[in-house]
Short mmCIF file of C-alpha atoms in Angstrom, two decimals:
data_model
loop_
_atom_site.label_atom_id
_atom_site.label_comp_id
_atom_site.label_asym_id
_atom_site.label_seq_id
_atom_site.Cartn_x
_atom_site.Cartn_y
_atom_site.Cartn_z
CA UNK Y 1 -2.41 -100.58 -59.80
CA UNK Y 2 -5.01 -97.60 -60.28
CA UNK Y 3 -5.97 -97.84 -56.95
CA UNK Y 4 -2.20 -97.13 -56.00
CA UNK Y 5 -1.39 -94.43 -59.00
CA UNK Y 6 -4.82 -92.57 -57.18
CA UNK Y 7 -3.45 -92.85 -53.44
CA UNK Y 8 -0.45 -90.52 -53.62
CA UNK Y 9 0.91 -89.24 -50.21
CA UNK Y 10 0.22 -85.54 -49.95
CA UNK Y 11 3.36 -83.03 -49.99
CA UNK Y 12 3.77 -81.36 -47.03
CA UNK Y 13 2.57 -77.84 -46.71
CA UNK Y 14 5.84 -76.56 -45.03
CA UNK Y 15 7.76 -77.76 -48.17
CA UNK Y 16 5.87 -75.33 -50.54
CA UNK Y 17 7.08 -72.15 -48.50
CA UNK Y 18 9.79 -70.60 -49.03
CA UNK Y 19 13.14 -71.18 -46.91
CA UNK Y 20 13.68 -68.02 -45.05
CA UNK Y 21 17.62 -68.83 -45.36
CA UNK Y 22 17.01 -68.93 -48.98
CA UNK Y 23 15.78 -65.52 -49.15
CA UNK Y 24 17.70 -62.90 -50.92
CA UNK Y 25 19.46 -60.45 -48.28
CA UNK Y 26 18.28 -57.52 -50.30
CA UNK Y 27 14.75 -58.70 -49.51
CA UNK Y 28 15.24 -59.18 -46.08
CA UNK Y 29 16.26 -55.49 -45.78
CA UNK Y 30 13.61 -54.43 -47.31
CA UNK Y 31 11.13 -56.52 -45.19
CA UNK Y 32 12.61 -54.72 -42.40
CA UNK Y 33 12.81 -51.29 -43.64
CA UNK Y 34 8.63 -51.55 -44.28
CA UNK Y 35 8.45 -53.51 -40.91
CA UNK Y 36 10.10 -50.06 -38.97
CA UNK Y 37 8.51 -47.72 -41.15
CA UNK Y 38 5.17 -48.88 -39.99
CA UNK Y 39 5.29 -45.89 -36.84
CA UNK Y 40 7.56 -43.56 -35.15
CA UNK Y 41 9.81 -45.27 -32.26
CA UNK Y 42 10.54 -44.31 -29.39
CA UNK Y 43 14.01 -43.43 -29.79
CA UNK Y 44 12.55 -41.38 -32.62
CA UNK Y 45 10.82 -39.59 -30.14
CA UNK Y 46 13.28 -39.04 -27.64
CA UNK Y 47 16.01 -37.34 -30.43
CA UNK Y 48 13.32 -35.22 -31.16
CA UNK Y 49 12.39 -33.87 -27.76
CA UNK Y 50 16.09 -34.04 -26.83
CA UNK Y 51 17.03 -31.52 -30.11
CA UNK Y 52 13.98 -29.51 -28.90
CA UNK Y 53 15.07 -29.11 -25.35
CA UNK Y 54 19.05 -28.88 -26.79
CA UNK Y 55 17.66 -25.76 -28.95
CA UNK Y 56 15.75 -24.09 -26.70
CA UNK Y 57 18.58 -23.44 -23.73
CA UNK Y 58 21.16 -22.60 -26.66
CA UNK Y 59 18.52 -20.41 -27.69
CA UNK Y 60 18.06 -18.83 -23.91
CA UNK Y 61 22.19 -18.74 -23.33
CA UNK Y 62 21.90 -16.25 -26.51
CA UNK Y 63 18.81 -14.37 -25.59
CA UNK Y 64 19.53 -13.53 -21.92
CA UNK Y 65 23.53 -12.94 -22.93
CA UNK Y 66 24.79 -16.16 -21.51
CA UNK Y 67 23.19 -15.59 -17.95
CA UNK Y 68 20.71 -18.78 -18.09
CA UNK Y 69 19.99 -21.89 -19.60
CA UNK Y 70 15.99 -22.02 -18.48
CA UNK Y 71 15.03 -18.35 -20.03
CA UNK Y 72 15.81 -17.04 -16.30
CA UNK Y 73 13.75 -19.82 -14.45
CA UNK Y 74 15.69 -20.64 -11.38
CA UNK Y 75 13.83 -23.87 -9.56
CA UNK Y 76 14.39 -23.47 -5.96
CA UNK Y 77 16.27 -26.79 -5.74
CA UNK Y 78 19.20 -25.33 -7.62
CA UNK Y 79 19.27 -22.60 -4.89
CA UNK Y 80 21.77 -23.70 -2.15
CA UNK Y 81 20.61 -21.98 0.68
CA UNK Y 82 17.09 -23.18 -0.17
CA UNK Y 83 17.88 -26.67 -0.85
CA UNK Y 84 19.92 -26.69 2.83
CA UNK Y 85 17.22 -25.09 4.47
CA UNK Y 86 14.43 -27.47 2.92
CA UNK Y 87 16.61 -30.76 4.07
CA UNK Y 88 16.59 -29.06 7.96
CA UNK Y 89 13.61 -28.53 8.04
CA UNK Y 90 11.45 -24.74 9.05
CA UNK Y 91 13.07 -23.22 11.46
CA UNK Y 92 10.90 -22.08 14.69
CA UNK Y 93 11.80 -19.14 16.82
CA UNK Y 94 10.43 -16.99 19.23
CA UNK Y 95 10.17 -13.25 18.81
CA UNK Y 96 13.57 -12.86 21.15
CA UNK Y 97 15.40 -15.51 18.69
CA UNK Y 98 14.42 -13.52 15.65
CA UNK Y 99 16.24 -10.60 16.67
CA UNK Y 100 19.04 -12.23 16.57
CA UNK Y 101 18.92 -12.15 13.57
CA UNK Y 102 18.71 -8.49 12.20
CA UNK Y 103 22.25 -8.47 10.06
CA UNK Y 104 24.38 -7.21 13.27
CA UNK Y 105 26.18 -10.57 13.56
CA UNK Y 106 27.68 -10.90 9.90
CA UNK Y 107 27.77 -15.01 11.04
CA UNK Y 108 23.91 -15.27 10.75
CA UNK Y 109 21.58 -14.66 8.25
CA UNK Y 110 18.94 -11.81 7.75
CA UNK Y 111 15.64 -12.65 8.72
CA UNK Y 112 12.46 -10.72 8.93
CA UNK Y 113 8.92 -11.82 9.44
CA UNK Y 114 5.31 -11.24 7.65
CA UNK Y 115 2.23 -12.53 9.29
CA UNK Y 116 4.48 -15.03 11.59
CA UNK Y 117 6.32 -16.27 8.05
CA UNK Y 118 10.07 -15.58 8.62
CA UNK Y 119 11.58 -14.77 5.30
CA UNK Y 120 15.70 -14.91 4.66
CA UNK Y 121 16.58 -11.79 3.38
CA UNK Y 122 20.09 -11.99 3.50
CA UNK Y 123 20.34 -11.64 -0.37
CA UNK Y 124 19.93 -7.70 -0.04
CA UNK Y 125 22.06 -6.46 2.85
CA UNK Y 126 22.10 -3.10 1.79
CA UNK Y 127 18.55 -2.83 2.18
CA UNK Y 128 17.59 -4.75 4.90
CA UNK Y 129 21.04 -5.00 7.01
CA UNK Y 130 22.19 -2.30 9.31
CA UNK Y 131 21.65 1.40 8.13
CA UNK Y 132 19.62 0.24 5.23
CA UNK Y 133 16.42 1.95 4.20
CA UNK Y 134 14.17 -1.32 5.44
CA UNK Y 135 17.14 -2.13 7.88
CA UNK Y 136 14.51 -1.59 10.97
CA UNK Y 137 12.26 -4.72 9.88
CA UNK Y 138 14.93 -6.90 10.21
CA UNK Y 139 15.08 -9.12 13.11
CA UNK Y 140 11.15 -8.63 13.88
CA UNK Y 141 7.50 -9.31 12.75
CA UNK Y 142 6.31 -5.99 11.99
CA UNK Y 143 3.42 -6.97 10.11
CA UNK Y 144 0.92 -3.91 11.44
CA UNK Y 145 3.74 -1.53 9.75
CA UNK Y 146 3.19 -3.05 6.03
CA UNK Y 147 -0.31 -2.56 6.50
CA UNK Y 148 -0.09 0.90 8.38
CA UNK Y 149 2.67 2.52 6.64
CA UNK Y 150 4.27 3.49 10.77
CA UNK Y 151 7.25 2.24 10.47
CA UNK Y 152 9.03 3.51 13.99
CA UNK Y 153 5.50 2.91 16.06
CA UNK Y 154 4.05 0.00 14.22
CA UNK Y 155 7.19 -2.58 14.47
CA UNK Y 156 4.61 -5.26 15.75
CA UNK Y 157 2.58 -8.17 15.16
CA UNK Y 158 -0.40 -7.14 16.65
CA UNK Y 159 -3.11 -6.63 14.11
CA UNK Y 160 -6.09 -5.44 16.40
CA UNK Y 161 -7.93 -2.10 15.56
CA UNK Y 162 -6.49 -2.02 12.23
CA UNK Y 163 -9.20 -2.54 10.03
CA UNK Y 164 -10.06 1.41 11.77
CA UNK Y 165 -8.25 3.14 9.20
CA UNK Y 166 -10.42 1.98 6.54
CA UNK Y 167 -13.39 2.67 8.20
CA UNK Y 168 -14.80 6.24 7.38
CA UNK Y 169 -15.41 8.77 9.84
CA UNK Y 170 -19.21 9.90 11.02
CA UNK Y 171 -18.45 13.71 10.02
CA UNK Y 172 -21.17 13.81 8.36
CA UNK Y 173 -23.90 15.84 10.84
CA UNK Y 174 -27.14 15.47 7.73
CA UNK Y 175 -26.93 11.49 8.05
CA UNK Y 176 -30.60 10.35 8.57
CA UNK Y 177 -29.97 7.10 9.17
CA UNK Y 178 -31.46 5.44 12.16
CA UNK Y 179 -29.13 4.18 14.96
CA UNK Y 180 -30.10 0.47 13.67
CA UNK Y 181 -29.23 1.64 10.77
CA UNK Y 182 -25.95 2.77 11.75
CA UNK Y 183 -25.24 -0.28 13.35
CA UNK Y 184 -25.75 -2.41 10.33
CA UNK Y 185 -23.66 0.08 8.20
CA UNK Y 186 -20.70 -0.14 10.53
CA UNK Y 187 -20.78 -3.79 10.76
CA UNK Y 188 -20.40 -3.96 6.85
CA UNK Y 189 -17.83 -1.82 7.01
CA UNK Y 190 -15.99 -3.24 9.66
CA UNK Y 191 -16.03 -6.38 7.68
CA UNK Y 192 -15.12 -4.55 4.32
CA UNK Y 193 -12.29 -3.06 6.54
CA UNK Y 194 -10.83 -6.34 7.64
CA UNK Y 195 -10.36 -8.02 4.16
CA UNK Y 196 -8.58 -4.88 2.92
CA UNK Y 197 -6.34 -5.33 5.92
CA UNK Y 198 -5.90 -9.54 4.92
CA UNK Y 199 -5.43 -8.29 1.54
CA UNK Y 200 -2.75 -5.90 1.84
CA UNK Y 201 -0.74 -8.66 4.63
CA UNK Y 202 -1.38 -11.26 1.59
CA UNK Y 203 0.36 -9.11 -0.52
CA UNK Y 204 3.36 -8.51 1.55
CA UNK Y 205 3.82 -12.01 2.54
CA UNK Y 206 3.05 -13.01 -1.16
CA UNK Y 207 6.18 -10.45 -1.92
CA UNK Y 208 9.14 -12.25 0.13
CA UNK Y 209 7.51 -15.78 -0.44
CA UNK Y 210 7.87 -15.20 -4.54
CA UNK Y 211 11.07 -13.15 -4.61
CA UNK Y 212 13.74 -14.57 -6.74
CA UNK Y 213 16.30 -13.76 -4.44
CA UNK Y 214 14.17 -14.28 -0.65
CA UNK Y 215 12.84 -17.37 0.97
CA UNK Y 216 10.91 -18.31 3.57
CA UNK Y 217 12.79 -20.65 6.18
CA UNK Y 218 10.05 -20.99 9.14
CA UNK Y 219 7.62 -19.64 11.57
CA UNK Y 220 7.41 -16.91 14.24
CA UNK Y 221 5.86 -18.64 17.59
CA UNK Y 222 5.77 -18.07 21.13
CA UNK Y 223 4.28 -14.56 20.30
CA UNK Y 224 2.37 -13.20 23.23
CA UNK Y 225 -1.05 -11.19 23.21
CA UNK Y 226 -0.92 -7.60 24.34
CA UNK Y 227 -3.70 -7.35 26.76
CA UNK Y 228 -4.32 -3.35 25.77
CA UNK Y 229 -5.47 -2.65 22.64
CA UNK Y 230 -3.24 -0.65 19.81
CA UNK Y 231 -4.40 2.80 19.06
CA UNK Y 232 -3.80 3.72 15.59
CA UNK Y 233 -0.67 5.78 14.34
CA UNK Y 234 -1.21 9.38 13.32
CA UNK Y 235 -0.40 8.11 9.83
CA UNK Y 236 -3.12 5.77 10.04
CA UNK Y 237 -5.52 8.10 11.24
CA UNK Y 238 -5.28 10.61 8.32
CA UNK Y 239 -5.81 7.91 5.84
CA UNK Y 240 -9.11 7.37 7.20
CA UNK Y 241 -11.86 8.25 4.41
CA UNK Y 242 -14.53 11.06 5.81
CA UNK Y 243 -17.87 10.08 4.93
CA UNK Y 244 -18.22 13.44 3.61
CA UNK Y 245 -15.85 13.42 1.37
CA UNK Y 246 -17.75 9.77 0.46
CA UNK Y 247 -20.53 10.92 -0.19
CA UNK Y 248 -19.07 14.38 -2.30
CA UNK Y 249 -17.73 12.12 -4.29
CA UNK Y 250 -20.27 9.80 -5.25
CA UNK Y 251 -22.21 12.34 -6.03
CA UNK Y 252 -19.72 14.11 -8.73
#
């Protein structure tokens, strides 16, 4: 008989916990409420962002007297003539195509090109159509006339000899430099010449690519090489630095 009062069948474990049915419903809230408080959620997150973004264009509708919604940022996708000409593709035409396009025919566009990058300029007719004060770069690739400043005898792509009017003139009859010496000095100028030339088409073509109201729609091609070499415009030529004046200066 002691040996049975001593050999009692354990309880199960499971028995001594608590039924989860039996627990109070005010607990169980409050289980869960410290369960979610642990970290923010994502739909935490989103509200925020969401009031953020909410605020921000109500606050830009104010600011720019209810002209935009993105504090005047205009992606190009929301630009229809953009968007239409991004799904066709660039548009390639030859230097007799383009002029098609110089605002004559109201049906077509305005086009003008930059370093063989045709630009739509359609946006600002009274500029760039007919009889406006750009009106005669429409139509064309006058690149050596941004550079030069010619605009009736520069209305071309060709680019050779231009680096010239950056180039100073030997006027100056006490040089006593060697003829080696020369050389040397005119080759580093020649070369100094030539990225002020890239740099001032860079800027142009920069200009009509970043415009809020132009875009570029495609490429100049089929454009023949003159076989004579351009001389430079009168205009040009008296913007050439004497190396007189050069060396007055650097003196002062």
């Amino acid at each position: 008989m002691s040996d049975l009062r001593q050999r009692q069948v354990p309880s199960d474990s499971r028995s001594s916990r608590p039924d989860s049915s039996e627990t109070p419903p005010s607990t169980r809230r409050q289980q869960q409420q410290q369960h979610h408080g642990n970290g923010v959620g994502v739909l935490d997150l989103l509200r925020v962002l969401a009031t953020l973004v909410i605020a921000s264009c109500g606050l830009s509708y104010y600011m720019t007297s209810s002209e935009s919604l993105l504090w005047g940022y205009k992606p190009w996708f929301t630009r229809w003539p953009v968007l239409v000409r991004y799904l066709q593709g660039p548009l390639l035409l030859t230097p007799d195509e383009l002029t098609l396009y110089n605002g004559s025919d109201p049906a077509l566009p305005i086009y003008l090109a930059v370093n063989s990058s045709i630009f739509d300029v359609s946006a600002n007719p009274l500029v760039y159509g007919p009889g406006g004060h750009y009106g005669f770069f429409s139509g064309r690739d006058a690149t050596r006339a941004f550079v030069t400043g010619c605009f009736e005898e520069d209305l071309t792509p060709d680019m050779r000899g231009v680096e010239e009017m950056f180039i100073p003139i030997d006027d100056d009859t006490d040089d006593v430099l060697t003829s080696g010496e020369k050389k040397v000095r005119r080759e580093q100028e020649t070369r100094v010449a030539k990225a002020r030339v890239h740099k001032q088409v860079q800027h142009w073509e920069n200009f009509f690519r970043n415009h809020k109201k132009y875009f570029e729609v495609g490429k100049v091609v089929g454009v023949e090489d003159s076989e004579t070499k351009r001389e430079l415009c009168e205009g040009a030529k008296k913007q050439r630095p004497k190396r007189k004046d050069m060396k007055r200066n650097q003196g002062q």
